[in-house]
Amino acid sequence: MHEEETRVAILQATVQYYLPEFEAAIKQATEEVGGGDAVLVMHQDAFAAGYDDDEYTLLGMAVKYAGLKGVTVNVIGKNHATF
C-alpha cells in the first residue's frame, strides 16, 4: 500500500470510529442527491465548542473525508441567540 493510500485508510477509519454520526450524514447526503453535488451544512459548534485541539483536528479530518466522498461542507456560525 502506498503512503497516500495508507493515509486515506487511516482518515476513513478515524472518521468511522470517532464520528459515526458525521459519516452517516455524509452517506445520507450522497444518497439524497444520487451521488451528485451533495452539500452538508453544520454549525461551527458541532466541533470544538470547547476549543479543544483534538476537536479541531477531527473537524479537519471530517471536512477532508467529506471531500473524498464528493460532499461539500458548509459551516455556519450563527445560531438563534446571534440572529
GROMACS .gro file of N, CA and C in nm:
model
  249
    1MET      N    1   0.085  -0.118   0.000
    1MET     CA    2   0.000   0.000   0.000
    1MET      C    3   0.090   0.124   0.000
    2HIS      N    4   0.059   0.217  -0.086
    2HIS     CA    5   0.135   0.341  -0.094
    2HIS      C    6   0.102   0.432   0.024
    3GLU      N    7   0.189   0.527   0.049
    3GLU     CA    8   0.171   0.616   0.164
    3GLU      C    9   0.038   0.690   0.159
    4GLU      N   10   0.001   0.741   0.042
    4GLU     CA   11  -0.127   0.814   0.031
    4GLU      C   12  -0.245   0.722   0.060
    5GLU      N   13  -0.241   0.601   0.010
    5GLU     CA   14  -0.349   0.505   0.037
    5GLU      C   15  -0.358   0.475   0.186
    6THR      N   16  -0.245   0.465   0.251
    6THR     CA   17  -0.242   0.440   0.395
    6THR      C   18  -0.304   0.558   0.470
    7ARG      N   19  -0.268   0.678   0.429
    7ARG     CA   20  -0.322   0.798   0.495
    7ARG      C   21  -0.474   0.807   0.477
    8VAL      N   22  -0.521   0.776   0.357
    8VAL     CA   23  -0.666   0.780   0.331
    8VAL      C   24  -0.736   0.674   0.414
    9ALA      N   25  -0.678   0.556   0.423
    9ALA     CA   26  -0.738   0.448   0.504
    9ALA      C   27  -0.745   0.488   0.651
   10ILE      N   28  -0.640   0.552   0.701
   10ILE     CA   29  -0.640   0.598   0.841
   10ILE      C   30  -0.745   0.706   0.861
   11LEU      N   31  -0.755   0.798   0.766
   11LEU     CA   32  -0.856   0.903   0.772
   11LEU      C   33  -0.996   0.843   0.779
   12GLN      N   34  -1.024   0.750   0.689
   12GLN     CA   35  -1.157   0.688   0.687
   12GLN      C   36  -1.186   0.612   0.816
   13ALA      N   37  -1.089   0.536   0.865
   13ALA     CA   38  -1.108   0.461   0.989
   13ALA      C   39  -1.129   0.555   1.107
   14THR      N   40  -1.057   0.665   1.111
   14THR     CA   41  -1.072   0.761   1.221
   14THR      C   42  -1.210   0.823   1.221
   15VAL      N   43  -1.257   0.866   1.104
   15VAL     CA   44  -1.391   0.925   1.095
   15VAL      C   45  -1.497   0.822   1.132
   16GLN      N   46  -1.483   0.701   1.082
   16GLN     CA   47  -1.581   0.597   1.112
   16GLN      C   48  -1.585   0.565   1.261
   17TYR      N   49  -1.470   0.568   1.327
   17TYR     CA   50  -1.464   0.534   1.469
   17TYR      C   51  -1.511   0.648   1.559
   18TYR      N   52  -1.457   0.768   1.536
   18TYR     CA   53  -1.484   0.880   1.625
   18TYR      C   54  -1.605   0.964   1.585
   19LEU      N   55  -1.644   0.958   1.458
   19LEU     CA   56  -1.752   1.045   1.408
   19LEU      C   57  -1.857   0.965   1.331
   20PRO      N   58  -1.914   0.863   1.391
   20PRO     CA   59  -2.010   0.779   1.316
   20PRO      C   60  -2.133   0.857   1.270
   21GLU      N   61  -2.176   0.956   1.346
   21GLU     CA   62  -2.293   1.036   1.304
   21GLU      C   63  -2.258   1.122   1.184
   22PHE      N   64  -2.136   1.174   1.180
   22PHE     CA   65  -2.092   1.252   1.065
   22PHE      C   66  -2.083   1.163   0.942
   23GLU      N   67  -2.028   1.045   0.959
   23GLU     CA   68  -2.019   0.950   0.847
   23GLU      C   69  -2.159   0.918   0.794
   24ALA      N   70  -2.254   0.897   0.884
   24ALA     CA   71  -2.392   0.868   0.843
   24ALA      C   72  -2.453   0.987   0.769
   25ALA      N   73  -2.423   1.108   0.814
   25ALA     CA   74  -2.475   1.228   0.747
   25ALA      C   75  -2.418   1.242   0.606
   26ILE      N   76  -2.291   1.209   0.590
   26ILE     CA   77  -2.228   1.213   0.458
   26ILE      C   78  -2.293   1.110   0.367
   27LYS      N   79  -2.313   0.991   0.418
   27LYS     CA   80  -2.378   0.885   0.340
   27LYS      C   81  -2.518   0.927   0.298
   28GLN      N   82  -2.594   0.983   0.392
   28GLN     CA   83  -2.730   1.028   0.362
   28GLN      C   84  -2.728   1.139   0.258
   29ALA      N   85  -2.636   1.232   0.270
   29ALA     CA   86  -2.628   1.344   0.175
   29ALA      C   87  -2.601   1.294   0.034
   30THR      N   88  -2.512   1.197   0.021
   30THR     CA   89  -2.481   1.146  -0.113
   30THR      C   90  -2.596   1.064  -0.169
   31GLU      N   91  -2.666   0.992  -0.084
   31GLU     CA   92  -2.780   0.913  -0.131
   31GLU      C   93  -2.895   1.002  -0.176
   32GLU      N   94  -2.916   1.112  -0.107
   32GLU     CA   95  -3.027   1.202  -0.140
   32GLU      C   96  -3.011   1.268  -0.276
   33VAL      N   97  -2.889   1.290  -0.318
   33VAL     CA   98  -2.867   1.355  -0.448
   33VAL      C   99  -2.819   1.256  -0.553
   34GLY      N  100  -2.822   1.129  -0.520
   34GLY     CA  101  -2.782   1.028  -0.617
   34GLY      C  102  -2.635   1.034  -0.654
   35GLY      N  103  -2.552   1.073  -0.559
   35GLY     CA  104  -2.408   1.079  -0.583
   35GLY      C  105  -2.362   1.206  -0.651
   36GLY      N  106  -2.452   1.302  -0.669
   36GLY     CA  107  -2.416   1.427  -0.736
   36GLY      C  108  -2.350   1.525  -0.642
   37ASP      N  109  -2.388   1.651  -0.657
   37ASP     CA  110  -2.328   1.758  -0.579
   37ASP      C  111  -2.395   1.771  -0.443
   38ALA      N  112  -2.357   1.688  -0.350
   38ALA     CA  113  -2.415   1.689  -0.217
   38ALA      C  114  -2.351   1.799  -0.132
   39VAL      N  115  -2.433   1.856  -0.044
   39VAL     CA  116  -2.386   1.960   0.047
   39VAL      C  117  -2.433   1.926   0.187
   40LEU      N  118  -2.345   1.940   0.284
   40LEU     CA  119  -2.378   1.920   0.424
   40LEU      C  120  -2.355   2.052   0.495
   41VAL      N  121  -2.456   2.101   0.566
   41VAL     CA  122  -2.445   2.225   0.643
   41VAL      C  123  -2.439   2.188   0.790
   42MET      N  124  -2.343   2.244   0.860
   42MET     CA  125  -2.333   2.217   1.004
   42MET      C  126  -2.292   2.345   1.076
   43HIS      N  127  -2.326   2.350   1.202
   43HIS     CA  128  -2.293   2.466   1.284
   43HIS      C  129  -2.149   2.454   1.333
   44GLN      N  130  -2.084   2.566   1.350
   44GLN     CA  131  -1.944   2.568   1.394
   44GLN      C  132  -1.925   2.498   1.529
   45ASP      N  133  -2.026   2.497   1.613
   45ASP     CA  134  -2.013   2.433   1.744
   45ASP      C  135  -2.032   2.282   1.738
   46ALA      N  136  -2.057   2.227   1.618
   46ALA     CA  137  -2.063   2.082   1.606
   46ALA      C  138  -1.927   2.020   1.640
   47PHE      N  139  -1.822   2.097   1.621
   47PHE     CA  140  -1.687   2.057   1.656
   47PHE      C  141  -1.624   2.169   1.736
   48ALA      N  142  -1.544   2.132   1.833
   48ALA     CA  143  -1.460   2.224   1.909
   48ALA      C  144  -1.538   2.335   1.978
   49ALA      N  145  -1.655   2.302   2.027
   49ALA     CA  146  -1.731   2.401   2.104
   49ALA      C  147  -1.653   2.442   2.228
   50GLY      N  148  -1.571   2.350   2.279
   50GLY     CA  149  -1.489   2.379   2.396
   50GLY      C  150  -1.347   2.420   2.361
   51TYR      N  151  -1.322   2.448   2.232
   51TYR     CA  152  -1.191   2.493   2.184
   51TYR      C  153  -1.079   2.393   2.213
   52ASP      N  154  -1.110   2.264   2.195
   52ASP     CA  155  -1.010   2.159   2.217
   52ASP      C  156  -0.934   2.131   2.088
   53ASP      N  157  -0.802   2.119   2.099
   53ASP     CA  158  -0.718   2.094   1.982
   53ASP      C  159  -0.757   1.965   1.909
   54ASP      N  160  -0.789   1.861   1.985
   54ASP     CA  161  -0.826   1.734   1.922
   54ASP      C  162  -0.950   1.749   1.836
   55GLU      N  163  -1.043   1.833   1.879
   55GLU     CA  164  -1.164   1.852   1.800
   55GLU      C  165  -1.136   1.934   1.674
   56TYR      N  166  -1.041   2.025   1.681
   56TYR     CA  167  -1.001   2.096   1.559
   56TYR      C  168  -0.945   1.997   1.457
   57THR      N  169  -0.865   1.904   1.505
   57THR     CA  170  -0.810   1.801   1.417
   57THR      C  171  -0.920   1.717   1.357
   58LEU      N  172  -1.017   1.676   1.438
   58LEU     CA  173  -1.128   1.596   1.387
   58LEU      C  174  -1.210   1.674   1.285
   59LEU      N  175  -1.227   1.804   1.307
   59LEU     CA  176  -1.300   1.886   1.211
   59LEU      C  177  -1.230   1.884   1.075
   60GLY      N  178  -1.101   1.903   1.076
   60GLY     CA  179  -1.025   1.898   0.952
   60GLY      C  180  -1.036   1.763   0.884
   61MET      N  181  -1.029   1.657   0.962
   61MET     CA  182  -1.041   1.523   0.906
   61MET      C  183  -1.181   1.500   0.850
   62ALA      N  184  -1.281   1.553   0.919
   62ALA     CA  185  -1.419   1.537   0.872
   62ALA      C  186  -1.440   1.608   0.739
   63VAL      N  187  -1.387   1.728   0.727
   63VAL     CA  188  -1.402   1.804   0.602
   63VAL      C  189  -1.330   1.731   0.488
   64LYS      N  190  -1.211   1.681   0.515
   64LYS     CA  191  -1.136   1.607   0.413
   64LYS      C  192  -1.211   1.480   0.373
   65TYR      N  193  -1.266   1.409   0.472
   65TYR     CA  194  -1.343   1.287   0.445
   65TYR      C  195  -1.463   1.319   0.357
   66ALA      N  196  -1.533   1.425   0.389
   66ALA     CA  197  -1.649   1.465   0.309
   66ALA      C  198  -1.606   1.493   0.165
   67GLY      N  199  -1.496   1.562   0.148
   67GLY     CA  200  -1.446   1.591   0.014
   67GLY      C  201  -1.413   1.465  -0.064
   68LEU      N  202  -1.357   1.366   0.004
   68LEU     CA  203  -1.327   1.239  -0.062
   68LEU      C  204  -1.454   1.169  -0.109
   69LYS      N  205  -1.564   1.196  -0.039
   69LYS     CA  206  -1.692   1.135  -0.075
   69LYS      C  207  -1.772   1.223  -0.170
   70GLY      N  208  -1.716   1.338  -0.208
   70GLY     CA  209  -1.783   1.427  -0.302
   70GLY      C  210  -1.887   1.518  -0.239
   71VAL      N  211  -1.873   1.543  -0.110
   71VAL     CA  212  -1.969   1.626  -0.038
   71VAL      C  213  -1.902   1.757   0.002
   72THR      N  214  -1.968   1.868  -0.028
   72THR     CA  215  -1.922   2.000   0.014
   72THR      C  216  -1.975   2.026   0.154
   73VAL      N  217  -1.889   2.075   0.242
   73VAL     CA  218  -1.930   2.107   0.379
   73VAL      C  219  -1.935   2.258   0.394
   74ASN      N  220  -2.050   2.308   0.436
   74ASN     CA  221  -2.066   2.450   0.468
   74ASN      C  222  -2.080   2.461   0.619
   75VAL      N  223  -1.999   2.545   0.678
   75VAL     CA  224  -2.002   2.566   0.823
   75VAL      C  225  -2.064   2.702   0.849
   76ILE      N  226  -2.170   2.702   0.929
   76ILE     CA  227  -2.235   2.828   0.964
   76ILE      C  228  -2.201   2.863   1.108
   77GLY      N  229  -2.206   2.990   1.140
   77GLY     CA  230  -2.164   3.032   1.273
   77GLY      C  231  -2.272   3.095   1.356
   78LYS      N  232  -2.385   3.123   1.295
   78LYS     CA  233  -2.491   3.189   1.372
   78LYS      C  234  -2.589   3.086   1.426
   79ASN      N  235  -2.639   3.116   1.544
   79ASN     CA  236  -2.748   3.037   1.599
   79ASN      C  237  -2.858   3.134   1.640
   80HIS      N  238  -2.963   3.084   1.696
   80HIS     CA  239  -3.077   3.169   1.728
   80HIS      C  240  -3.040   3.283   1.824
   81ALA      N  241  -2.941   3.261   1.908
   81ALA     CA  242  -2.901   3.365   2.002
   81ALA      C  243  -2.827   3.479   1.934
   82THR      N  244  -2.772   3.454   1.814
   82THR     CA  245  -2.693   3.557   1.748
   82THR      C  246  -2.759   3.613   1.623
   83PHE      N  247  -2.883   3.576   1.597
   83PHE     CA  248  -2.953   3.630   1.479
   83PHE      C  249  -2.984   3.776   1.497
   0.00000   0.00000   0.00000
